[in-house]
Tab-separated table of C-alpha atoms and ligand atoms in Angstrom:
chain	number	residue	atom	x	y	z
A	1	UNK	CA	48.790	134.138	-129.713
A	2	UNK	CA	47.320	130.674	-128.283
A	3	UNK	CA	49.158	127.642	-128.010
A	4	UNK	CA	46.276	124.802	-127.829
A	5	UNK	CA	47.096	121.245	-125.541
A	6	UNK	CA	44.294	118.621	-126.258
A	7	UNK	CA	44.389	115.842	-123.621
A	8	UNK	CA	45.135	116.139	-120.126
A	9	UNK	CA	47.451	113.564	-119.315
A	10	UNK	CA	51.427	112.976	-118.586
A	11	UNK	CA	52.141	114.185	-121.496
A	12	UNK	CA	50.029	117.305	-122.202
A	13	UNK	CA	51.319	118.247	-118.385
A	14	UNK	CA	54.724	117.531	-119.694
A	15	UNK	CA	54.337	119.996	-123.084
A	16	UNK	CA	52.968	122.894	-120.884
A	17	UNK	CA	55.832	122.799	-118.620
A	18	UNK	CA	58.492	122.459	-121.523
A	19	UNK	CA	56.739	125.678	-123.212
A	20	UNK	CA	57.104	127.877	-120.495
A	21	UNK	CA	60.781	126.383	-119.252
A	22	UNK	CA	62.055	127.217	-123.154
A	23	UNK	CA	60.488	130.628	-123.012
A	24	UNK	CA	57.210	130.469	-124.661
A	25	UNK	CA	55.107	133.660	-123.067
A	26	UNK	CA	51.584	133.247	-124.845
A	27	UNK	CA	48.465	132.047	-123.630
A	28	UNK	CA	48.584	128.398	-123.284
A	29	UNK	CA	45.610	126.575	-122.644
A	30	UNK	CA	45.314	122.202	-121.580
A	31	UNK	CA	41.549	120.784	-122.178
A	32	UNK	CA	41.398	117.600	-120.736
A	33	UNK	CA	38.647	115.375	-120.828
A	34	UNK	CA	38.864	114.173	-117.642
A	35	UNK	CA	38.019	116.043	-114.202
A	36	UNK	CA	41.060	115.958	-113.028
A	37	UNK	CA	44.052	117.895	-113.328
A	38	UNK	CA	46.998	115.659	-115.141
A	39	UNK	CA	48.103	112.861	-113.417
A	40	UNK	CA	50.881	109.555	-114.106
A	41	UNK	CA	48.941	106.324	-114.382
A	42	UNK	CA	51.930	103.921	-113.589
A	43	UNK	CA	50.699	103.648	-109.765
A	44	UNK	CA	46.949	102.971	-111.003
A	45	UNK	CA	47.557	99.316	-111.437
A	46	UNK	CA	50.712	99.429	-108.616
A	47	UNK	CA	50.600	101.406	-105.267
A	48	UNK	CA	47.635	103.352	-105.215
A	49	UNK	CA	45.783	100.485	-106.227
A	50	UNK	CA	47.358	98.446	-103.446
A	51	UNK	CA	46.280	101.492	-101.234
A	52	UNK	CA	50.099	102.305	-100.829
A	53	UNK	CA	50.301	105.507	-101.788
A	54	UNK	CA	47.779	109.136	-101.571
A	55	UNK	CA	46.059	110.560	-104.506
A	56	UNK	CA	47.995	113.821	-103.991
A	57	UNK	CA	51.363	111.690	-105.448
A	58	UNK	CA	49.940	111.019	-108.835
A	59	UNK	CA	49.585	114.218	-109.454
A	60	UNK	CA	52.127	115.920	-112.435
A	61	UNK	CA	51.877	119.214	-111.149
A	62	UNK	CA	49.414	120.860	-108.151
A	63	UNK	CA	46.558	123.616	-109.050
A	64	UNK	CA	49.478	126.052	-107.895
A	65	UNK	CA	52.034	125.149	-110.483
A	66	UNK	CA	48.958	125.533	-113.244
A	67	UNK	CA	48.195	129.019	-111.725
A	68	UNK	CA	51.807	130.443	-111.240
A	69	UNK	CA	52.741	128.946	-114.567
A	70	UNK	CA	49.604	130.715	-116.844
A	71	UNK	CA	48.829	127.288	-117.652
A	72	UNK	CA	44.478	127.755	-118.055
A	73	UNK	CA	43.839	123.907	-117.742
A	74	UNK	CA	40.125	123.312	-118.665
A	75	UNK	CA	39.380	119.710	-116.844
A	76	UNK	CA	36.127	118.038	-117.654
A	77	UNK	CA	36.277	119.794	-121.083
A	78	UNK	CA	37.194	117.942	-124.576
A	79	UNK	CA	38.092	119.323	-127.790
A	80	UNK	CA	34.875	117.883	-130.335
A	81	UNK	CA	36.994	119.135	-133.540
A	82	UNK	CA	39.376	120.521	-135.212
A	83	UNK	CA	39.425	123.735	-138.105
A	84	UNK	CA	42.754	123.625	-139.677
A	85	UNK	CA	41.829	125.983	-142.093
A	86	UNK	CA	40.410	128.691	-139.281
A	87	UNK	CA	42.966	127.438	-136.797
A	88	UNK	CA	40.295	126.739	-133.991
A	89	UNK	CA	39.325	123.983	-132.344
A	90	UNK	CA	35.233	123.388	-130.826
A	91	UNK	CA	35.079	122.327	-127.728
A	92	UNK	CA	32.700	120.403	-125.883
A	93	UNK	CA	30.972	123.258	-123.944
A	94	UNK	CA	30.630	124.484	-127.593
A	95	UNK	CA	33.468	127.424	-127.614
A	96	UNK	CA	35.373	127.787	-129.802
A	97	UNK	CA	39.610	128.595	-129.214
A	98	UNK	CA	41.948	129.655	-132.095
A	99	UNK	CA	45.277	127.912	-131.723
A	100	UNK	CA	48.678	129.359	-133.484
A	101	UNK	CA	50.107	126.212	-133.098
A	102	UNK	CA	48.332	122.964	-131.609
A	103	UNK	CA	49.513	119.916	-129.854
A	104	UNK	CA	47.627	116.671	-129.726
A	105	UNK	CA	47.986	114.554	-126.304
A	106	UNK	CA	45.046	112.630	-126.622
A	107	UNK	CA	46.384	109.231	-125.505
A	108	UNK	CA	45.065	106.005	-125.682
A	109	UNK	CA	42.040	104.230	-124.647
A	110	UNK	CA	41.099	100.296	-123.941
A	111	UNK	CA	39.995	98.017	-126.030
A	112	UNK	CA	36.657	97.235	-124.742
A	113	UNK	CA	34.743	93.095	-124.818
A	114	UNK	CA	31.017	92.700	-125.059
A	115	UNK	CA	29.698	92.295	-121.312
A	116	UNK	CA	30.129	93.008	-118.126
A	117	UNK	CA	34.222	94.038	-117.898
A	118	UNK	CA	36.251	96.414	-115.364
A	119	UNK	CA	38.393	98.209	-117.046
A	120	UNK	CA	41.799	100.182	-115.714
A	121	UNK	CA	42.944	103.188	-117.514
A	122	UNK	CA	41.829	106.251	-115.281
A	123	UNK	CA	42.451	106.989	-111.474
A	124	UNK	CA	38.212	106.106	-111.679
A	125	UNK	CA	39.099	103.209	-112.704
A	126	UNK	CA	41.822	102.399	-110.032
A	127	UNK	CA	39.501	103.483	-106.746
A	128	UNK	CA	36.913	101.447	-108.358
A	129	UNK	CA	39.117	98.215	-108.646
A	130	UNK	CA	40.570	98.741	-105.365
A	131	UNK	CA	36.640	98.508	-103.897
A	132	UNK	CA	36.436	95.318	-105.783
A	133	UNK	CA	39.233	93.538	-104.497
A	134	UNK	CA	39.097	94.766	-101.394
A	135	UNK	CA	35.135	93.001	-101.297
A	136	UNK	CA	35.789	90.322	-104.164
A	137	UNK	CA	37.262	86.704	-103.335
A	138	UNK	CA	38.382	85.818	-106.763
A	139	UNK	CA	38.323	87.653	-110.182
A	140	UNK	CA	39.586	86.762	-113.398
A	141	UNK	CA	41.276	88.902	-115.679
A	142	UNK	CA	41.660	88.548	-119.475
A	143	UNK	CA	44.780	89.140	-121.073
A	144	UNK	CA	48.313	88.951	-119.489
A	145	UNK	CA	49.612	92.265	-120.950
A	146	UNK	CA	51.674	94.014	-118.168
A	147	UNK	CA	47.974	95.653	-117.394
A	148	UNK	CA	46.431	92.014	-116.831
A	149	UNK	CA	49.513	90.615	-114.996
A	150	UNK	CA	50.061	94.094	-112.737
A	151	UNK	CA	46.504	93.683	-111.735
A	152	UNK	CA	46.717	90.025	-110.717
A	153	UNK	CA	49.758	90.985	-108.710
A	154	UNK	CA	47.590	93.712	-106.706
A	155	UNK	CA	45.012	91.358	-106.518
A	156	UNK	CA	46.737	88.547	-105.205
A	157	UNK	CA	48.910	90.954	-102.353
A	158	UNK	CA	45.121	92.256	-101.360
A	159	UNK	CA	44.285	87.611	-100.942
A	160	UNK	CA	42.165	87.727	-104.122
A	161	UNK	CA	41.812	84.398	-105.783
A	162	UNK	CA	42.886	85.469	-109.582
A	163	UNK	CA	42.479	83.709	-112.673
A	164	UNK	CA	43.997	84.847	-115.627
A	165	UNK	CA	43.015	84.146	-119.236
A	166	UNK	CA	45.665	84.639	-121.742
A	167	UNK	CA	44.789	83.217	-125.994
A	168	UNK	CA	48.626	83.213	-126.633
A	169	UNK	CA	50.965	80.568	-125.518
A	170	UNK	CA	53.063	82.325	-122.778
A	171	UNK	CA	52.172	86.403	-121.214
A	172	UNK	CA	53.960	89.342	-122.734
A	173	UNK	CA	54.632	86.867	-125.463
A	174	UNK	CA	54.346	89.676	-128.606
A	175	UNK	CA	57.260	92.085	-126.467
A	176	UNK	CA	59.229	89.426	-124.476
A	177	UNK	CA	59.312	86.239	-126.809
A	178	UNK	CA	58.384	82.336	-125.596
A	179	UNK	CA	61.203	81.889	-123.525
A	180	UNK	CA	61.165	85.164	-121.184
A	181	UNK	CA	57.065	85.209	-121.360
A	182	UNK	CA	57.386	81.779	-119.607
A	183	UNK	CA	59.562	83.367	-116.731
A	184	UNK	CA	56.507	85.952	-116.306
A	185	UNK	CA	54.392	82.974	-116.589
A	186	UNK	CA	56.893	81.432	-113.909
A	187	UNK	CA	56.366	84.400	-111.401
A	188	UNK	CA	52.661	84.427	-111.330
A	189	UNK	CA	52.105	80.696	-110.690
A	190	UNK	CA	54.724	81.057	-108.121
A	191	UNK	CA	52.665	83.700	-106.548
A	192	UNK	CA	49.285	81.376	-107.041
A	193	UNK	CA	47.453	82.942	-109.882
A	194	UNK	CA	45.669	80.271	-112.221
A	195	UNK	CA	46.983	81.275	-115.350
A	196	UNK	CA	45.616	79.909	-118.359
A	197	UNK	CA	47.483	79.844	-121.596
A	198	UNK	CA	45.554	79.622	-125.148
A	199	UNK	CA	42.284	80.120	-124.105
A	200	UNK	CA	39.690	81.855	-125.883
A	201	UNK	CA	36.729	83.741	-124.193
A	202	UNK	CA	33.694	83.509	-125.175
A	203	UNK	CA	31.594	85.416	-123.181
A	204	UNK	CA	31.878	87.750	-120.118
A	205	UNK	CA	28.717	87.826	-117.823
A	206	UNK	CA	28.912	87.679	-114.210
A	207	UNK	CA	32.267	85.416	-114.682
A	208	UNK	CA	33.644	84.175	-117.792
A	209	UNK	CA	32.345	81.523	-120.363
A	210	UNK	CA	35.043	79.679	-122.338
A	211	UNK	CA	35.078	78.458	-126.107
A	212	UNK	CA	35.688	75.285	-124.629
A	213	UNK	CA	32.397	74.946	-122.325
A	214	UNK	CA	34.631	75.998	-119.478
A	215	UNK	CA	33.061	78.208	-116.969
A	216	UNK	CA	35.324	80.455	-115.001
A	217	UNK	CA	33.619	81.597	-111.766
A	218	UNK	CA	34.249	85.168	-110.758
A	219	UNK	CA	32.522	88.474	-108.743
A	220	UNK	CA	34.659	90.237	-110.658
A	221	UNK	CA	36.058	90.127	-114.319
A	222	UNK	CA	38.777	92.977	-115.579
A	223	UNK	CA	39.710	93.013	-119.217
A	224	UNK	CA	43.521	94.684	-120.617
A	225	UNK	CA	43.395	93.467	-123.771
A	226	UNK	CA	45.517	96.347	-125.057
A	227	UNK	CA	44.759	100.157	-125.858
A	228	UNK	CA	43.561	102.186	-129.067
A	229	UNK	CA	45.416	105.227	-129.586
A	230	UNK	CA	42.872	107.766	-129.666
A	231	UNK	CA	42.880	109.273	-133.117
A	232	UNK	CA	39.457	110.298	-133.612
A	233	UNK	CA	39.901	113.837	-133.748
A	234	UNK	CA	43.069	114.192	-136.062
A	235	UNK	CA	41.386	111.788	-138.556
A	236	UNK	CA	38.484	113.707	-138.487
A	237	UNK	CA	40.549	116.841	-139.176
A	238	UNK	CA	42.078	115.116	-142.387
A	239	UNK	CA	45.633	114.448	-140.721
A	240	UNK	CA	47.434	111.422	-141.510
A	241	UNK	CA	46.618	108.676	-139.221
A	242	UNK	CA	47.937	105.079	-139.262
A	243	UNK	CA	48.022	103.101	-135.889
A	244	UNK	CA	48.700	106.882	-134.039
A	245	UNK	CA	48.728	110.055	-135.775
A	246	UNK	CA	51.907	110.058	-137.982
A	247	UNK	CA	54.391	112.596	-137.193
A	248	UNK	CA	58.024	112.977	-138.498
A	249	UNK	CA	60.702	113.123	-135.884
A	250	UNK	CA	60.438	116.724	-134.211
A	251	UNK	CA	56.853	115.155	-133.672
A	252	UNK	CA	54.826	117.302	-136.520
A	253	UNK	CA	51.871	116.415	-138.500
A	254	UNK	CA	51.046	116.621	-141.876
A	255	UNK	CA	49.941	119.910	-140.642
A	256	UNK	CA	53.279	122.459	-139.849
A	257	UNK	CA	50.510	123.918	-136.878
A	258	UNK	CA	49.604	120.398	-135.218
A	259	UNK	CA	51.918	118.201	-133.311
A	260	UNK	CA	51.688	114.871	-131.504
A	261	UNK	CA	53.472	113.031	-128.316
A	262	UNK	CA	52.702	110.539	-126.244
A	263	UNK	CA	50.524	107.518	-126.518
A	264	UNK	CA	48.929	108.996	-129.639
A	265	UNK	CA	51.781	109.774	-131.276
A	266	UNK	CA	53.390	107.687	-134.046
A	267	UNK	CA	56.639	109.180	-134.665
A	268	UNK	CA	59.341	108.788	-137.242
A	269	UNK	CA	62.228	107.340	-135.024
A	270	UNK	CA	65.714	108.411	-136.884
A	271	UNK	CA	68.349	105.836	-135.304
A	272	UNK	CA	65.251	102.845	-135.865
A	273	UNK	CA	64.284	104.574	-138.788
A	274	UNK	CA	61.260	103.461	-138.860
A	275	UNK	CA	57.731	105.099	-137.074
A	276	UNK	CA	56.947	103.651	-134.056
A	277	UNK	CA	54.202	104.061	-131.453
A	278	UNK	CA	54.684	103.773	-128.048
A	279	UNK	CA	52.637	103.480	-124.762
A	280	UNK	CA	55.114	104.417	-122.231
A	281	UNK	CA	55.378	106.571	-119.784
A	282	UNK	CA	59.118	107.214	-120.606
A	283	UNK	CA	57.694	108.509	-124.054
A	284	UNK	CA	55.061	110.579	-122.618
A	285	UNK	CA	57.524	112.035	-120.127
A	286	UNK	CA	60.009	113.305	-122.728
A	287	UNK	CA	58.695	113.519	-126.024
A	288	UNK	CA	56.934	116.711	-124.860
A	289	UNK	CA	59.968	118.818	-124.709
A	290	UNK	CA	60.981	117.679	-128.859
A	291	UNK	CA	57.838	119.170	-129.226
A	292	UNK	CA	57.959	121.956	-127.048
A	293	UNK	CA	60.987	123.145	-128.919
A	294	UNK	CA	59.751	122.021	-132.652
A	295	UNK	CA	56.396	124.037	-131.616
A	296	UNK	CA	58.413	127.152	-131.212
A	297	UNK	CA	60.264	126.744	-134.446
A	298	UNK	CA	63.745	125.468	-133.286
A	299	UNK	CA	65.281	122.075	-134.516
A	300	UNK	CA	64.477	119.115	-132.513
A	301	UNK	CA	64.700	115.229	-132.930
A	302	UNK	CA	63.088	112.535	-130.680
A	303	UNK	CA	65.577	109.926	-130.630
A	304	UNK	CA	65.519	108.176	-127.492
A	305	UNK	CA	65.147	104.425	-127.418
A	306	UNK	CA	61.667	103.608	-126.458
A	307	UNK	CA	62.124	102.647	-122.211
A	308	UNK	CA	59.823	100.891	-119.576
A	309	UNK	CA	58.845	99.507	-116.295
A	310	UNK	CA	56.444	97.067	-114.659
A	311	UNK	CA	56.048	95.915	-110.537
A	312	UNK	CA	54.914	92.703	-110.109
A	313	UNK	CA	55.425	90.758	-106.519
A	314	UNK	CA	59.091	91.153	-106.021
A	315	UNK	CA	60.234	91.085	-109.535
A	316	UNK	CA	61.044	95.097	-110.934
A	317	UNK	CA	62.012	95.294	-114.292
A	318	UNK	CA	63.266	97.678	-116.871
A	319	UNK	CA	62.972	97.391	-120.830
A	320	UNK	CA	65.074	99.459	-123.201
A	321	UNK	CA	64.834	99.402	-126.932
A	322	UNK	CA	62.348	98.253	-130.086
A	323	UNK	CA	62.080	94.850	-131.610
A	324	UNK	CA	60.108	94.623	-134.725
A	325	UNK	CA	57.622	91.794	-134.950
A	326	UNK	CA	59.854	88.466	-135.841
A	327	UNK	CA	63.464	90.763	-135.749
A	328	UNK	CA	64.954	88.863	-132.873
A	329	UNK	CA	66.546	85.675	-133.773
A	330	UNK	CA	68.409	85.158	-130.451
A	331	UNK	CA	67.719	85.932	-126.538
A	332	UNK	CA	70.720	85.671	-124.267
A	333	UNK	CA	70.096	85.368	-120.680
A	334	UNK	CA	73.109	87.305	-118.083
A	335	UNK	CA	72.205	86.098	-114.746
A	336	UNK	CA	70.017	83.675	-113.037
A	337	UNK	CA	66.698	83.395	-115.031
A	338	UNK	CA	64.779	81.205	-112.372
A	339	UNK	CA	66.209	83.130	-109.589
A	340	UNK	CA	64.866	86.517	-111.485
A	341	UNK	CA	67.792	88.501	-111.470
A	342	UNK	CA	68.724	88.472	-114.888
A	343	UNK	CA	69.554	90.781	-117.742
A	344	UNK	CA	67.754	89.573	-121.313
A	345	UNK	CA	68.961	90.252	-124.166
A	346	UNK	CA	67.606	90.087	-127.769
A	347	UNK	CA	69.511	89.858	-130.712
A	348	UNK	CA	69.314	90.648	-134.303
A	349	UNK	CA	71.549	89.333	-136.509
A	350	UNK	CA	74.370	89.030	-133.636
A	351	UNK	CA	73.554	93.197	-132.314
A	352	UNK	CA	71.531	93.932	-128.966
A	353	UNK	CA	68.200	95.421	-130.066
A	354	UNK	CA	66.523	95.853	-126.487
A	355	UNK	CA	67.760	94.344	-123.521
A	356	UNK	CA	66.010	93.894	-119.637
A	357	UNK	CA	67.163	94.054	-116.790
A	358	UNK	CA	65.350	92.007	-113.997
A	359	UNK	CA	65.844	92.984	-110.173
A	360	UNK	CA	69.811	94.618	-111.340
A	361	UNK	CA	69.778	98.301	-111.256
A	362	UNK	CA	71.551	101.058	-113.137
A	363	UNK	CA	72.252	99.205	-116.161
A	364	UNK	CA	69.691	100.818	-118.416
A	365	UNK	CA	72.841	103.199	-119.711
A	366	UNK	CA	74.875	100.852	-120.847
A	367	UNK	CA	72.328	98.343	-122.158
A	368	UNK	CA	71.479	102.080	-124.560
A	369	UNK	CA	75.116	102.319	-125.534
A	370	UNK	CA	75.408	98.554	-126.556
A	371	UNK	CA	72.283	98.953	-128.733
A	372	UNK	CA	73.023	102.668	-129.655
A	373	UNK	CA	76.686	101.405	-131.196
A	374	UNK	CA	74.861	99.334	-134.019
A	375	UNK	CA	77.783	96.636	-133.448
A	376	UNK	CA	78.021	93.108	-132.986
A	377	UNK	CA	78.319	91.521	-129.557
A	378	UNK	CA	80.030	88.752	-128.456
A	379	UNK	CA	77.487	86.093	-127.065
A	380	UNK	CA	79.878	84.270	-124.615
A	381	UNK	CA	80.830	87.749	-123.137
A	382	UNK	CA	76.848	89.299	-122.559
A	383	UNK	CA	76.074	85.909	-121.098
A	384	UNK	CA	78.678	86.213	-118.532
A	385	UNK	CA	78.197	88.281	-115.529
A	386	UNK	CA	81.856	89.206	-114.826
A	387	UNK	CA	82.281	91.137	-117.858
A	388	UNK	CA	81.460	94.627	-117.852
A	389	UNK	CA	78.441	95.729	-120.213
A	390	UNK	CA	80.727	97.842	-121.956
A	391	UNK	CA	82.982	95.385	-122.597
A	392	UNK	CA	80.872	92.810	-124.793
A	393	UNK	CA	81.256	94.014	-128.282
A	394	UNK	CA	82.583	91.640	-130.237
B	1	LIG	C1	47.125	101.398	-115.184
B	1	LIG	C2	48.300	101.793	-116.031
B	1	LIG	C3	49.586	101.469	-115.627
B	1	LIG	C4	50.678	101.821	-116.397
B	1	LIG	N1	51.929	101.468	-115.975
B	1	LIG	C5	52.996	101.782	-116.726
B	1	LIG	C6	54.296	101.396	-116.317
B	1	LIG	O1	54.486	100.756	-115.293
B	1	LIG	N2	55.350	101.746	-117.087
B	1	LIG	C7	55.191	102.460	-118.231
B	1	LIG	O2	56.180	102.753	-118.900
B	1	LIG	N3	53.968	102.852	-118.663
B	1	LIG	C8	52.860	102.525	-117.931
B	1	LIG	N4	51.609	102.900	-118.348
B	1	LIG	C9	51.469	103.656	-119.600
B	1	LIG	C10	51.534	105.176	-119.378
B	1	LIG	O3	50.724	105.529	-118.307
B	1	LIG	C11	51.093	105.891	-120.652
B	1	LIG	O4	52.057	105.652	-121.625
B	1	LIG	C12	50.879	107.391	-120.444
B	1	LIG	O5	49.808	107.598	-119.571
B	1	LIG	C13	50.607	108.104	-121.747
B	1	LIG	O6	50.369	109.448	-121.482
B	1	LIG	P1	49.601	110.383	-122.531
B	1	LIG	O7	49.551	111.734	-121.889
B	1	LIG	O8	50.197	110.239	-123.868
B	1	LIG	O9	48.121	109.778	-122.667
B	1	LIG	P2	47.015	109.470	-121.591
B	1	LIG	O10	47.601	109.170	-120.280
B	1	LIG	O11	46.113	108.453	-122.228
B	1	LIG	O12	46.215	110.835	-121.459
B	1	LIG	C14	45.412	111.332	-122.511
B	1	LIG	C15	44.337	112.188	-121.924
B	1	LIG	O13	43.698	112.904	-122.972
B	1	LIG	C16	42.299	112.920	-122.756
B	1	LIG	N5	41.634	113.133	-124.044
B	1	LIG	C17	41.490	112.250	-125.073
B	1	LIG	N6	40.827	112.829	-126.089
B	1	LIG	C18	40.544	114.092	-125.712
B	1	LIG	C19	39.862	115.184	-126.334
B	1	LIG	N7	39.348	115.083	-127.565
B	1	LIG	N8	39.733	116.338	-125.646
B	1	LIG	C20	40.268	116.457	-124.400
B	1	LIG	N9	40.913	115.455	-123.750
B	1	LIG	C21	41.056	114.294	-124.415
B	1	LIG	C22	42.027	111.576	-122.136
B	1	LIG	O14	40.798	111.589	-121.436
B	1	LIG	C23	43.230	111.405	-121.220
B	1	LIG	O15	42.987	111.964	-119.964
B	1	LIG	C24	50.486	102.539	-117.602
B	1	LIG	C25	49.189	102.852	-118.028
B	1	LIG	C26	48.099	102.489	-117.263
B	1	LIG	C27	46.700	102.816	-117.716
């Protein structure tokens, strides 16, 4: 019996370690596209591309682990398609592998711009950028996603002039709302990036041409205008696909053989219920495990609220929960917003949906109960930093 990991990231490094740690014995086999073995990509656009930390640290597991574990990880190597019906999958060398059961941690990729763009997704990626801004005296990046706005931090610590190009009215503004977008917006002036707000670009060679006329000059120009979940071989296979391949809550496909986690994944969340994608590492860290277990035929749930991080300057952040597009209808602010050192939090019709805390640590726990209870908090109390978390229901 095969179990069959496609993609060779956090996540498909996370599955193979949950399958052996909950007893699975079989052949297990990763094909990764990539020539690497599996690696975390938080420190791409952080300290490894500052040049702060060694290549050895990103690493999920060594070669060792892989060997001692009877993990066969095929690097370099991608899975071309899928035969339900045989239960095999081709791969690129043109083998073919029969899978019992199959688990697709295929990730995400970038949205790509006509022209000449850098792009950041792959450890490639990083040791190229850090060559470029270790060379380059200005750049300009479009978007200010936490992609675009990590980057301009790396690039202004390395003395990199950095304009950044942003068509919406304040960064971040889809996750973080007007209000807390402006405190990003805030940070990065503070820190002498030129960011421009509600600009459209119109063209990308050798710098950046505006709709406007306006010419931005740059040796460099890096795009992160948001990833694709990469989809193309489960809706080539037939299995349902919508924004992510669908799976229901133990992280299943349409198909009872085929599972999903990670980036890829859009999973039926029971406590939101609703499905939601997300492109976390938190997700891809844990979700493996759900399907781990739901791969060997026990009961298992993803339920965690979604979770995340970003580095920028000074200013470390955590994020915990979901906000549907236009749910929040109230942000209250615990802390010194200007000073960053702040918890936000949103609100939906009086509950805590997500909260984030800025530069205050260990709070993610109780920030998880307050949305986890469902109930009403009282304003006056979250605002005020003398009351305990736990303590602000109303
Ligand atoms: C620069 C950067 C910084 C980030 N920083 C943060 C952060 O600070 N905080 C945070 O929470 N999240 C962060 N993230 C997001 C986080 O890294 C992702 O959520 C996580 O990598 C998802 O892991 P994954 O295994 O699902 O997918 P991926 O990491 O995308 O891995 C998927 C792998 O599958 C391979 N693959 C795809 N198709 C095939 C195929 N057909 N056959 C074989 N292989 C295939 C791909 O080549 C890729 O290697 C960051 C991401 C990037 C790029």
């Amino acid at each position: 019996m095969t179990y069959v990991i496609v993609g060779g990231g956090l996540a498909a490094a996370k599955a193979a370690q949950a399958l052996r740690e909950q007893g699975y014995e079989g052949r297990l086999v990763v094909v990764g596209a990539e020539p690497h073995l599996p690696y975390e990509r938080p420190p791409l656009s952080k300290s490894y591309l500052q040049g702060k930390s060694e290549r050895e640290k990103i690493f999920v597991h060594d070669a060792a682990w892989y060997a001692d574990q009877r993990v066969e990880v095929l690097t370099g190597t991608s899975v071309t398609a899928i035969d339900r019906a045989a239960h095999e999958v081709t791969l690129s060398t043109g083998d073919k592998l029969g899978y019992a059961k199959l688990l697709l941690a295929t990730g995400a990729t970038p949205r790509r711009l006509p022209g000449d763009a850098l792009y950041l997704r792959t450890v490639d990626d990083s040791e190229r950028l850090r060559d470029v801004l270790a060379s380059a005296s200005r750049i300009a990046i479009v978007g200010a996603g936490w992609i675009g706005l990590e980057v301009a931090a790396a690039a202004r610590a390395a003395g990199v002039d950095v304009t950044v190009l942003e068509a919406g009215s304040q960064p971040l503004l889809r996750v973080l709302g007007e209000r807390i977008g402006a405190a990003f917006a805030d940070l990065h002036r503070a820190n002498g990036v030129d960011l421009r707000l509600g600009v459209k670009v119109e063209e990308i060679s050798g710098g950046v041409r505006l709709a406007d006329g306006t010419r931005v000059e740059a040796d460099a120009v890096i795009a992160g205008i948001g990833v694709e979940p990469d989809t193309r071989l489960a809706a080539a296979a037939g299995l349902q696909v919508d924004d992510g391949v669908l799976v229901d809550a133990s992280l299943r496909t349409s198909d009872p053989d085929i599972f999903a986690a990670g980036d890829v994944a859009r999973a039926h969340h029971p406590l939101l219920d609703t499905h939601i994608r997300v492109e976390h590492w938190a997700n891809a860290l844990n979700q493996p495990a759900v399907a781990a277990r739901a791969m060997l035929g026990q009961d298992a749930t993803y339920d965690r609220l979604p979770y995340f991080y970003t580095d920028q300057y000074d200013l470390g952040m955590e994020y915990t929960g979901y906000v549907r597009p236009g749910q929040a209808d109230d942000v209250v602010i615990r802390g010194d917003l200007a000073g960053r050192e702040y918890i936000a939090f949103w609100l939906s019709d009086g509950k805590v949906v997500a909260g984030m805390n800025v530069n205050i640590w260990d709070v993610t726990d109780d920030i998880k109960a307050l949305i986890n209870s469902g109930a009403p908090a009282d304003r006056a109390k979250l605002a005020d930093p003398t009351i305990p978390l736990a303590d602000t229901l109303a």
